[in-house]
mmCIF file of C-alpha atoms and ligand atoms in Angstrom:
data_model
loop_
_atom_site.group_PDB
_atom_site.id
_atom_site.type_symbol
_atom_site.label_atom_id
_atom_site.label_comp_id
_atom_site.label_asym_id
_atom_site.label_seq_id
_atom_site.Cartn_x
_atom_site.Cartn_y
_atom_site.Cartn_z
ATOM 1 C CA MET A 668 -16.362 -15.045 13.604
ATOM 2 C CA ASN A 669 -14.375 -18.289 12.192
ATOM 3 C CA THR A 670 -12.187 -16.715 9.462
ATOM 4 C CA ARG A 671 -11.793 -19.201 6.605
ATOM 5 C CA LEU A 672 -8.675 -20.070 4.583
ATOM 6 C CA LEU A 673 -9.413 -20.158 1.282
ATOM 7 C CA HIS A 674 -7.098 -20.922 -1.935
ATOM 8 C CA ASP A 675 -6.877 -19.967 -5.513
ATOM 9 C CA THR A 676 -9.132 -22.343 -6.935
ATOM 10 C CA GLN A 677 -12.092 -22.268 -9.153
ATOM 11 C CA GLU A 678 -14.195 -23.832 -6.268
ATOM 12 C CA ASP A 679 -12.618 -21.259 -3.451
ATOM 13 C CA LEU A 680 -12.955 -18.656 -5.663
ATOM 14 C CA SER A 681 -16.862 -19.223 -6.261
ATOM 15 C CA ILE A 682 -17.299 -19.428 -2.559
ATOM 16 C CA ALA A 683 -15.286 -16.184 -2.000
ATOM 17 C CA ALA A 684 -17.274 -14.487 -4.552
ATOM 18 C CA GLU A 685 -20.792 -15.660 -2.995
ATOM 19 C CA LEU A 686 -19.414 -14.336 0.440
ATOM 20 C CA ILE A 687 -18.977 -10.828 -1.265
ATOM 21 C CA ARG A 688 -22.414 -10.847 -2.897
ATOM 22 C CA HIS A 689 -23.785 -11.600 0.584
ATOM 23 C CA GLY A 690 -22.170 -8.465 2.167
ATOM 24 C CA GLU A 691 -18.968 -10.406 3.745
ATOM 25 C CA LEU A 692 -15.533 -9.642 3.969
ATOM 26 C CA VAL A 693 -13.192 -11.227 1.810
ATOM 27 C CA ALA A 694 -9.322 -10.365 1.982
ATOM 28 C CA PHE A 695 -7.758 -11.396 -1.409
ATOM 29 C CA PRO A 696 -4.310 -11.009 -3.300
ATOM 30 C CA THR A 697 -3.595 -8.429 -5.800
ATOM 31 C CA GLU A 698 -0.138 -7.580 -7.594
ATOM 32 C CA THR A 699 0.424 -4.914 -5.043
ATOM 33 C CA VAL A 700 -0.259 -6.180 -1.413
ATOM 34 C CA TYR A 701 -3.523 -8.141 -0.051
ATOM 35 C CA GLY A 702 -6.797 -5.950 -0.201
ATOM 36 C CA LEU A 703 -9.660 -6.299 2.411
ATOM 37 C CA GLY A 704 -12.606 -6.583 -0.156
ATOM 38 C CA ALA A 705 -16.561 -6.011 0.416
ATOM 39 C CA ASP A 706 -19.252 -4.935 -2.266
ATOM 40 C CA ALA A 707 -18.522 -1.224 -3.064
ATOM 41 C CA ARG A 708 -22.177 -0.196 -3.226
ATOM 42 C CA LYS A 709 -23.605 -1.987 0.180
ATOM 43 C CA GLU A 710 -23.071 0.299 2.870
ATOM 44 C CA LYS A 711 -23.106 -1.831 6.035
ATOM 45 C CA ALA A 712 -20.265 -4.258 4.144
ATOM 46 C CA VAL A 713 -18.026 -1.141 3.500
ATOM 47 C CA ARG A 714 -18.589 0.234 7.367
ATOM 48 C CA ALA A 715 -17.534 -3.047 8.182
ATOM 49 C CA ILE A 716 -14.268 -2.891 6.601
ATOM 50 C CA PHE A 717 -13.507 0.520 8.443
ATOM 51 C CA ALA A 718 -14.264 -1.593 11.855
ATOM 52 C CA ALA A 719 -12.258 -4.680 10.857
ATOM 53 C CA LYS A 720 -9.788 -2.242 10.342
ATOM 54 C CA GLY A 721 -9.564 0.388 12.867
ATOM 55 C CA ARG A 722 -9.528 2.771 9.810
ATOM 56 C CA PRO A 723 -10.386 6.403 10.404
ATOM 57 C CA ALA A 724 -13.836 7.006 8.627
ATOM 58 C CA ASP A 725 -12.482 9.996 6.567
ATOM 59 C CA ASN A 726 -9.735 7.457 4.818
ATOM 60 C CA PRO A 727 -11.310 6.735 1.413
ATOM 61 C CA LEU A 728 -11.093 3.054 -0.195
ATOM 62 C CA ILE A 729 -10.200 2.150 -3.548
ATOM 63 C CA VAL A 730 -13.073 0.621 -5.648
ATOM 64 C CA HIS A 731 -11.671 -2.374 -7.696
ATOM 65 C CA ILE A 732 -13.215 -3.322 -11.284
ATOM 66 C CA ALA A 733 -12.445 -6.148 -13.652
ATOM 67 C CA GLY A 734 -13.122 -4.246 -17.004
ATOM 68 C CA LEU A 735 -13.865 -1.028 -18.414
ATOM 69 C CA ASP A 736 -17.399 -1.664 -18.357
ATOM 70 C CA MET A 737 -17.308 -1.489 -14.811
ATOM 71 C CA LEU A 738 -16.299 2.214 -14.566
ATOM 72 C CA GLY A 739 -19.036 4.048 -15.797
ATOM 73 C CA MET A 740 -21.187 2.447 -13.166
ATOM 74 C CA ILE A 741 -18.819 4.123 -10.459
ATOM 75 C CA ALA A 742 -17.428 7.115 -12.138
ATOM 76 C CA ALA A 743 -19.712 10.132 -13.193
ATOM 77 C CA GLU A 744 -17.227 11.330 -15.497
ATOM 78 C CA VAL A 745 -13.939 9.776 -16.869
ATOM 79 C CA PRO A 746 -11.647 12.464 -18.724
ATOM 80 C CA PRO A 747 -9.906 11.487 -22.231
ATOM 81 C CA LEU A 748 -6.444 11.570 -20.314
ATOM 82 C CA ALA A 749 -7.605 8.839 -17.970
ATOM 83 C CA LEU A 750 -8.779 6.730 -20.843
ATOM 84 C CA THR A 751 -5.367 6.921 -22.607
ATOM 85 C CA LEU A 752 -3.805 5.769 -19.103
ATOM 86 C CA ALA A 753 -6.136 2.813 -18.487
ATOM 87 C CA GLY A 754 -4.945 1.858 -21.968
ATOM 88 C CA HIS A 755 -1.256 1.901 -20.896
ATOM 89 C CA PHE A 756 -1.435 0.756 -17.289
ATOM 90 C CA TRP A 757 -4.681 -1.132 -16.790
ATOM 91 C CA PRO A 758 -5.049 -4.157 -15.414
ATOM 92 C CA GLY A 759 -2.407 -2.811 -13.255
ATOM 93 C CA ALA A 760 -1.184 -0.955 -10.094
ATOM 94 C CA LEU A 761 -2.697 2.451 -10.961
ATOM 95 C CA THR A 762 -5.348 4.031 -9.170
ATOM 96 C CA MET A 763 -7.265 7.013 -10.501
ATOM 97 C CA ILE A 764 -9.495 9.788 -8.881
ATOM 98 C CA PHE A 765 -12.808 10.212 -10.615
ATOM 99 C CA PRO A 766 -16.091 12.219 -9.446
ATOM 100 C CA LYS A 767 -18.248 9.933 -8.141
ATOM 101 C CA ARG A 768 -21.577 8.275 -9.047
ATOM 102 C CA PRO A 769 -24.266 8.398 -6.589
ATOM 103 C CA GLU A 770 -24.730 4.365 -6.273
ATOM 104 C CA ILE A 771 -21.239 4.705 -4.560
ATOM 105 C CA PRO A 772 -21.947 5.444 -0.962
ATOM 106 C CA SER A 773 -20.313 8.070 0.450
ATOM 107 C CA VAL A 774 -18.573 5.839 3.454
ATOM 108 C CA THR A 775 -16.893 3.962 0.367
ATOM 109 C CA SER A 776 -15.149 7.373 -0.437
ATOM 110 C CA GLY A 777 -14.635 8.454 2.940
ATOM 111 C CA GLY A 778 -17.221 11.302 2.560
ATOM 112 C CA LEU A 779 -15.544 12.648 -0.578
ATOM 113 C CA ASP A 780 -17.617 13.131 -4.032
ATOM 114 C CA THR A 781 -14.612 11.470 -5.696
ATOM 115 C CA VAL A 782 -13.646 7.973 -5.807
ATOM 116 C CA GLY A 783 -10.637 6.103 -6.596
ATOM 117 C CA ILE A 784 -10.702 3.062 -9.222
ATOM 118 C CA ARG A 785 -8.248 0.560 -10.243
ATOM 119 C CA MET A 786 -8.332 -2.640 -12.352
ATOM 120 C CA PRO A 787 -5.640 -5.023 -10.742
ATOM 121 C CA SER A 788 -3.948 -7.617 -13.037
ATOM 122 C CA HIS A 789 -3.910 -10.441 -10.369
ATOM 123 C CA PRO A 790 -5.853 -13.489 -11.696
ATOM 124 C CA ALA A 791 -7.322 -14.502 -8.327
ATOM 125 C CA ALA A 792 -8.561 -10.396 -7.653
ATOM 126 C CA ARG A 793 -10.081 -10.461 -11.229
ATOM 127 C CA ALA A 794 -11.634 -13.853 -10.898
ATOM 128 C CA LEU A 795 -13.077 -12.512 -7.622
ATOM 129 C CA ILE A 796 -14.553 -9.286 -9.229
ATOM 130 C CA SER A 797 -15.880 -11.218 -12.164
ATOM 131 C CA LEU A 798 -17.313 -13.970 -10.542
ATOM 132 C CA SER A 799 -19.047 -11.555 -7.834
ATOM 133 C CA GLY A 800 -20.274 -8.999 -10.216
ATOM 134 C CA CYS A 801 -19.237 -6.656 -7.547
ATOM 135 C CA PRO A 802 -17.269 -3.746 -7.759
ATOM 136 C CA ILE A 803 -15.040 -4.244 -4.647
ATOM 137 C CA ALA A 804 -14.101 -1.824 -2.300
ATOM 138 C CA ALA A 805 -10.398 -2.383 -0.705
ATOM 139 C CA PRO A 806 -8.237 -1.019 1.348
ATOM 140 C CA SER A 807 -4.675 -2.955 2.043
ATOM 141 C CA ALA A 808 -5.827 -6.028 4.591
ATOM 142 C CA ASN A 809 -4.088 -4.931 7.604
ATOM 143 C CA ARG A 810 -5.027 -3.551 11.041
ATOM 144 C CA SER A 811 -5.094 0.513 10.474
ATOM 145 C CA GLY A 812 -1.268 1.664 10.965
ATOM 146 C CA LEU A 813 0.424 -1.505 10.456
ATOM 147 C CA PRO A 814 2.505 -2.382 7.250
ATOM 148 C CA SER A 815 0.145 -3.709 4.507
ATOM 149 C CA PRO A 816 0.119 -7.389 4.309
ATOM 150 C CA THR A 817 2.054 -9.098 1.189
ATOM 151 C CA THR A 818 1.211 -12.847 2.706
ATOM 152 C CA ALA A 819 -1.863 -14.576 3.485
ATOM 153 C CA LYS A 820 -0.466 -15.373 6.822
ATOM 154 C CA HIS A 821 0.180 -11.486 7.381
ATOM 155 C CA VAL A 822 -3.462 -10.817 6.799
ATOM 156 C CA MET A 823 -4.634 -14.050 9.363
ATOM 157 C CA ASP A 824 -2.156 -12.109 11.641
ATOM 158 C CA ASP A 825 -4.451 -9.157 11.616
ATOM 159 C CA MET A 826 -7.675 -10.103 10.843
ATOM 160 C CA ASN A 827 -8.167 -13.651 11.977
ATOM 161 C CA GLY A 828 -11.835 -13.807 13.528
ATOM 162 C CA ARG A 829 -12.990 -10.252 12.174
ATOM 163 C CA ILE A 830 -13.450 -11.445 8.560
ATOM 164 C CA ALA A 831 -15.347 -14.386 6.739
ATOM 165 C CA ALA A 832 -12.314 -15.331 4.446
ATOM 166 C CA VAL A 833 -8.558 -14.963 3.263
ATOM 167 C CA LEU A 834 -8.144 -15.868 -0.043
ATOM 168 C CA ASP A 835 -4.435 -17.188 -0.344
ATOM 169 C CA GLY A 836 -2.446 -16.661 -3.409
ATOM 170 C CA GLY A 837 0.993 -16.740 -2.153
ATOM 171 C CA GLN A 838 3.158 -13.717 -1.797
ATOM 172 C CA CYS A 839 2.360 -10.417 -3.731
ATOM 173 C CA GLU A 840 4.683 -9.841 -6.467
ATOM 174 C CA GLY A 841 4.581 -5.517 -5.994
ATOM 175 C CA GLY A 842 4.747 -5.405 -2.113
ATOM 176 C CA VAL A 843 3.744 -1.818 -1.908
ATOM 177 C CA GLU A 844 0.361 -0.242 -2.652
ATOM 178 C CA SER A 845 -0.729 1.247 -5.994
ATOM 179 C CA THR A 846 0.171 4.434 -7.526
ATOM 180 C CA VAL A 847 -2.623 6.846 -6.466
ATOM 181 C CA ILE A 848 -3.037 9.875 -9.207
ATOM 182 C CA CYS A 849 -5.869 12.582 -9.743
ATOM 183 C CA PHE A 850 -6.030 15.114 -12.913
ATOM 184 C CA ASP A 851 -5.833 19.003 -11.893
ATOM 185 C CA ASP A 852 -6.794 19.400 -15.809
ATOM 186 C CA THR A 853 -6.701 17.780 -19.098
ATOM 187 C CA GLN A 854 -2.955 17.510 -19.266
ATOM 188 C CA THR A 855 -1.839 17.512 -15.542
ATOM 189 C CA ILE A 856 -1.339 14.483 -13.552
ATOM 190 C CA HIS A 857 -0.766 15.123 -9.679
ATOM 191 C CA ILE A 858 0.644 11.925 -7.834
ATOM 192 C CA LEU A 859 -0.825 11.808 -4.218
ATOM 193 C CA ARG A 860 0.666 8.383 -3.117
ATOM 194 C CA PRO A 861 3.956 6.982 -5.353
ATOM 195 C CA GLY A 862 3.956 3.071 -6.224
ATOM 196 C CA LEU A 863 5.903 1.024 -8.640
ATOM 197 C CA ILE A 864 4.349 3.043 -11.527
ATOM 198 C CA SER A 865 6.515 6.318 -11.456
ATOM 199 C CA GLN A 866 6.351 9.631 -12.291
ATOM 200 C CA GLU A 867 8.660 8.719 -15.253
ATOM 201 C CA ASP A 868 6.483 5.895 -16.529
ATOM 202 C CA LEU A 869 3.528 8.437 -16.774
ATOM 203 C CA ALA A 870 5.429 11.406 -18.139
ATOM 204 C CA PRO A 871 4.976 10.305 -21.692
ATOM 205 C CA TYR A 872 1.155 10.484 -21.505
ATOM 206 C CA ALA A 873 0.879 13.941 -19.857
ATOM 207 C CA GLY A 874 1.653 17.452 -20.257
ATOM 208 C CA ARG A 875 2.897 17.662 -16.703
ATOM 209 C CA VAL A 876 3.427 14.947 -13.751
ATOM 210 C CA TYR A 877 4.184 16.066 -10.333
ATOM 211 C CA VAL A 878 4.090 14.345 -6.886
ATOM 212 C CA ASP A 879 2.038 16.026 -3.803
ATOM 213 C CA HIS A 880 4.257 17.329 -1.305
ATOM 214 C CA ALA A 881 2.436 14.950 1.467
ATOM 215 C CA VAL A 882 4.875 12.309 -0.227
ATOM 216 C CA PHE A 883 7.868 14.174 1.363
ATOM 217 C CA GLU A 884 6.968 15.540 4.381
ATOM 218 C CA GLN A 885 4.574 14.722 7.276
ATOM 219 C CA ILE A 886 1.373 16.349 7.242
ATOM 220 C CA ALA A 887 -0.618 17.803 10.655
ATOM 221 C CA PRO A 888 -3.866 15.621 11.179
ATOM 222 C CA GLU A 889 -6.311 18.727 11.007
ATOM 223 C CA THR A 890 -4.976 19.690 7.348
ATOM 224 C CA LYS A 891 -7.200 19.319 4.702
ATOM 225 C CA VAL A 892 -5.208 17.448 1.831
ATOM 226 C CA ALA A 893 -5.893 15.918 -1.506
ATOM 227 C CA SER A 894 -5.318 12.387 -0.400
ATOM 228 C CA PRO A 895 -6.510 11.910 3.116
ATOM 229 C CA GLY A 896 -4.301 8.642 3.625
ATOM 230 C CA MET A 897 -1.392 10.610 3.387
ATOM 231 C CA LYS A 898 -1.882 12.185 6.519
ATOM 232 C CA TYR A 899 -2.096 9.320 8.912
ATOM 233 C CA LYS A 900 1.117 7.407 10.701
ATOM 234 C CA HIS A 901 1.053 4.100 8.428
ATOM 235 C CA TYR A 902 3.072 1.107 7.696
ATOM 236 C CA SER A 903 4.768 1.027 11.123
ATOM 237 C CA PRO A 904 6.004 -2.065 12.853
ATOM 238 C CA LYS A 905 6.274 -2.217 16.472
ATOM 239 C CA ALA A 906 9.841 -1.581 16.081
ATOM 240 C CA LYS A 907 10.900 2.040 15.912
ATOM 241 C CA ILE A 908 12.464 2.482 12.339
ATOM 242 C CA LEU A 909 14.874 5.022 11.935
ATOM 243 C CA PRO A 910 16.333 5.587 8.491
ATOM 244 C CA VAL A 911 20.027 6.841 8.045
ATOM 245 C CA ASP A 912 21.196 8.991 5.245
ATOM 246 C CA ALA A 913 24.644 8.006 5.041
ATOM 247 C CA PRO A 914 27.396 8.995 2.393
ATOM 248 C CA ASP A 915 28.291 5.435 2.525
ATOM 249 C CA PHE A 916 28.128 1.708 3.833
ATOM 250 C CA ASP A 917 31.173 2.505 6.321
ATOM 251 C CA ALA A 918 29.551 5.424 7.895
ATOM 252 C CA PHE A 919 26.288 3.691 8.067
ATOM 253 C CA VAL A 920 28.171 0.789 10.322
ATOM 254 C CA ARG A 921 30.392 3.313 12.204
ATOM 255 C CA TYR A 922 26.904 5.281 13.249
ATOM 256 C CA VAL A 923 25.217 2.010 14.464
ATOM 257 C CA ARG A 924 27.923 0.669 16.380
ATOM 258 C CA GLN A 925 28.397 4.084 18.030
ATOM 259 C CA HIS A 926 24.746 3.678 18.851
ATOM 260 C CA TRP A 927 23.842 0.130 19.256
ATOM 261 C CA LYS A 928 21.596 -0.875 22.305
ATOM 262 C CA GLU A 929 20.024 -4.452 22.972
ATOM 263 C CA HIS A 930 17.257 -5.362 20.559
ATOM 264 C CA THR A 931 18.707 -3.179 17.837
ATOM 265 C CA TYR A 932 18.832 -4.379 14.368
ATOM 266 C CA CYS A 933 19.510 -3.124 10.699
ATOM 267 C CA LEU A 934 17.981 -3.373 7.421
ATOM 268 C CA LEU A 935 20.615 -3.516 4.323
ATOM 269 C CA PHE A 936 20.590 -3.816 0.968
ATOM 270 C CA ASP A 937 21.368 -6.976 -0.544
ATOM 271 C CA SER A 938 24.646 -5.970 -1.583
ATOM 272 C CA ASP A 939 25.978 -4.950 1.659
ATOM 273 C CA PRO A 940 28.175 -7.087 3.566
ATOM 274 C CA GLU A 941 27.283 -8.121 7.084
ATOM 275 C CA PRO A 942 28.664 -6.284 9.594
ATOM 276 C CA ASP A 943 30.481 -8.341 12.800
ATOM 277 C CA GLY A 944 28.220 -8.792 15.731
ATOM 278 C CA ILE A 945 25.100 -6.611 14.217
ATOM 279 C CA PRO A 946 21.734 -8.449 13.626
ATOM 280 C CA CYS A 947 20.714 -7.439 9.865
ATOM 281 C CA LEU A 948 18.024 -8.301 7.560
ATOM 282 C CA HIS A 949 18.345 -7.072 3.826
ATOM 283 C CA TYR A 950 15.863 -5.666 1.764
ATOM 284 C CA GLY A 951 17.159 -5.494 -1.931
ATOM 285 C CA ASP A 952 18.961 -3.275 -4.128
ATOM 286 C CA SER A 953 16.643 -1.760 -6.557
ATOM 287 C CA GLY A 954 13.451 -0.048 -5.874
ATOM 288 C CA ILE A 955 11.502 -2.664 -7.179
ATOM 289 C CA ARG A 956 13.528 -5.535 -5.071
ATOM 290 C CA GLN A 957 12.980 -3.205 -2.087
ATOM 291 C CA ALA A 958 9.076 -2.581 -2.456
ATOM 292 C CA HIS A 959 8.944 -6.264 -2.832
ATOM 293 C CA ASP A 960 10.918 -6.881 0.587
ATOM 294 C CA LEU A 961 9.835 -3.822 2.619
ATOM 295 C CA PHE A 962 6.668 -4.644 4.387
ATOM 296 C CA PHE A 963 7.575 -8.257 4.523
ATOM 297 C CA ARG A 964 10.912 -7.284 6.627
ATOM 298 C CA PHE A 965 8.994 -5.067 8.771
ATOM 299 C CA ARG A 966 6.728 -7.880 10.043
ATOM 300 C CA GLU A 967 9.898 -10.380 10.171
ATOM 301 C CA LEU A 968 11.281 -7.538 12.737
ATOM 302 C CA ASP A 969 8.470 -7.834 14.762
ATOM 303 C CA GLU A 970 8.375 -11.593 14.718
ATOM 304 C CA LEU A 971 12.113 -11.247 16.008
ATOM 305 C CA GLY A 972 11.362 -8.820 18.496
ATOM 306 C CA ALA A 973 13.495 -5.861 17.159
ATOM 307 C CA ALA A 974 12.857 -2.539 19.102
ATOM 308 C CA LEU A 975 14.928 -0.250 16.908
ATOM 309 C CA VAL A 976 15.655 -0.826 13.400
ATOM 310 C CA TYR A 977 18.563 1.805 11.583
ATOM 311 C CA VAL A 978 17.578 1.389 7.591
ATOM 312 C CA ARG A 979 19.595 1.896 4.799
ATOM 313 C CA MET A 980 18.155 4.515 2.900
ATOM 314 C CA PRO A 981 16.419 4.053 -0.503
ATOM 315 C CA SER A 982 16.622 5.992 -3.790
ATOM 316 C CA GLN A 983 14.099 8.613 -4.117
ATOM 317 C CA SER A 984 13.952 8.153 -8.218
ATOM 318 C CA GLY A 985 11.607 5.704 -10.121
ATOM 319 C CA ALA A 986 9.914 2.983 -8.087
ATOM 320 C CA GLY A 987 12.364 3.989 -5.555
ATOM 321 C CA LEU A 988 10.071 7.199 -4.138
ATOM 322 C CA SER A 989 7.318 4.439 -3.054
ATOM 323 C CA VAL A 990 9.671 2.608 -0.729
ATOM 324 C CA TYR A 991 11.368 6.194 0.365
ATOM 325 C CA ASN A 992 7.590 7.509 1.022
ATOM 326 C CA ARG A 993 6.684 4.037 3.059
ATOM 327 C CA LEU A 994 9.603 3.711 4.966
ATOM 328 C CA MET A 995 9.602 7.719 5.533
ATOM 329 C CA ARG A 996 5.967 7.354 6.912
ATOM 330 C CA ALA A 997 6.602 4.335 8.890
ATOM 331 C CA ALA A 998 9.520 6.660 10.953
ATOM 332 C CA GLY A 999 7.341 9.293 10.939
ATOM 333 C CA PHE A 1000 9.796 11.175 8.855
ATOM 334 C CA GLU A 1001 12.461 11.114 11.289
ATOM 335 C CA VAL A 1002 15.996 10.669 9.689
ATOM 336 C CA ILE A 1003 19.500 10.632 10.876
ATOM 337 C CA ARG A 1004 21.251 12.427 8.336
ATOM 338 C CA LEU A 1005 25.361 12.096 8.365
HETATM 339 P P1 AMP B 1187 -5.144 1.869 0.919
HETATM 340 O O1 AMP B 1187 -6.675 1.229 0.199
HETATM 341 O O2 AMP B 1187 -5.162 1.276 2.582
HETATM 342 O O3 AMP B 1187 -4.007 1.887 0.063
HETATM 343 O O4 AMP B 1187 -5.843 3.384 1.179
HETATM 344 C C1 AMP B 1187 -6.182 3.808 -0.424
HETATM 345 C C2 AMP B 1187 -5.583 5.769 -0.371
HETATM 346 O O5 AMP B 1187 -6.155 5.970 -1.695
HETATM 347 C C3 AMP B 1187 -6.471 6.355 0.728
HETATM 348 O O6 AMP B 1187 -5.635 6.647 2.058
HETATM 349 C C4 AMP B 1187 -6.273 7.845 -0.128
HETATM 350 O O7 AMP B 1187 -5.124 8.098 0.308
HETATM 351 C C5 AMP B 1187 -6.359 7.330 -1.334
HETATM 352 N N1 AMP B 1187 -7.443 7.250 -2.112
HETATM 353 C C6 AMP B 1187 -8.656 6.780 -2.126
HETATM 354 N N2 AMP B 1187 -9.661 7.261 -2.684
HETATM 355 C C7 AMP B 1187 -9.751 8.844 -2.975
HETATM 356 C C8 AMP B 1187 -10.075 9.893 -3.434
HETATM 357 N N3 AMP B 1187 -11.047 10.011 -3.811
HETATM 358 N N4 AMP B 1187 -9.180 11.219 -3.086
HETATM 359 C C9 AMP B 1187 -7.773 11.073 -2.980
HETATM 360 N N5 AMP B 1187 -6.969 9.943 -2.526
HETATM 361 C C10 AMP B 1187 -8.131 8.829 -2.580
HETATM 362 MG MG1 MG B 1188 -3.561 1.241 3.669
#
């Protein structure tokens, strides 16, 4: 298959929408990462997403909508708390889990009777959904296990020849995937996957907001978890990623010098100085900046031929938790603690 590279123009958006209507796969930019989209109601098209990514069939997809009118087509029930959150955070990087209507095939929801729904804010994503008139099921547009793509080039690197088209909208602003939440009861928000919309951001709207334990620890593949995606090894480049929890920069550098081998790199904060003789890349100082850079740097490190990468440990607060979680998953939860 020849994968077409489309651009963010009216004409190309119409072509992309036409492809979606015909059951084809189109990768498109969102404010988080690039998504690999198909009509969420078409079983065959959704199966093709799983095949193109090599994604396990029990890992559910998020359904993207352009307006609240589409919510009723997909969700069987919408609790008042969800409508309040939609009012504050949609369009944006928040995915909410609802009981699923039968029109959404079970392949889309990984066999679950619930479905994750999000209204993205990226203009190209919104235009694609509106022009096609379809709710669009879209996981991240990477091959399963690899870092999520934040540019059209990343998508092409993984998907060229496997999908109908990639819509190039430049580099994604957010850089990590959406925050995924479900509701334990009318007043409790359960964060299944942290994103840039943080626990602190959600707190004013609910009685209680808590983070699932799978965010902090490795889950055995046979375990039943609230969010199936959290049990798979994820986000990892070819290089081995090793976060180093050091009391300060000097201790970090001392450790790296003692253990340095060929093809070893460091991933440092922007404000860290460049240590002599150690190849380094930087990934921001704040959680938001680190989220923007992390997957981009992972792919860069692969292009540089890195075999081992020591990474400065991000904070776990606010947006930092999403960075911490992706980094720990990439590392298989192995950490050097000094
Ligand atoms: P991706 O689209 O690759 O970012 O993955 C979407 C993730 O959202 C999945 O891996 C799940 O962890 C989560 N998710 C989607 N739908 C559901 C659902 N119905 N229940 C729980 N988690 C979900
Ligand atoms: Mg993904």
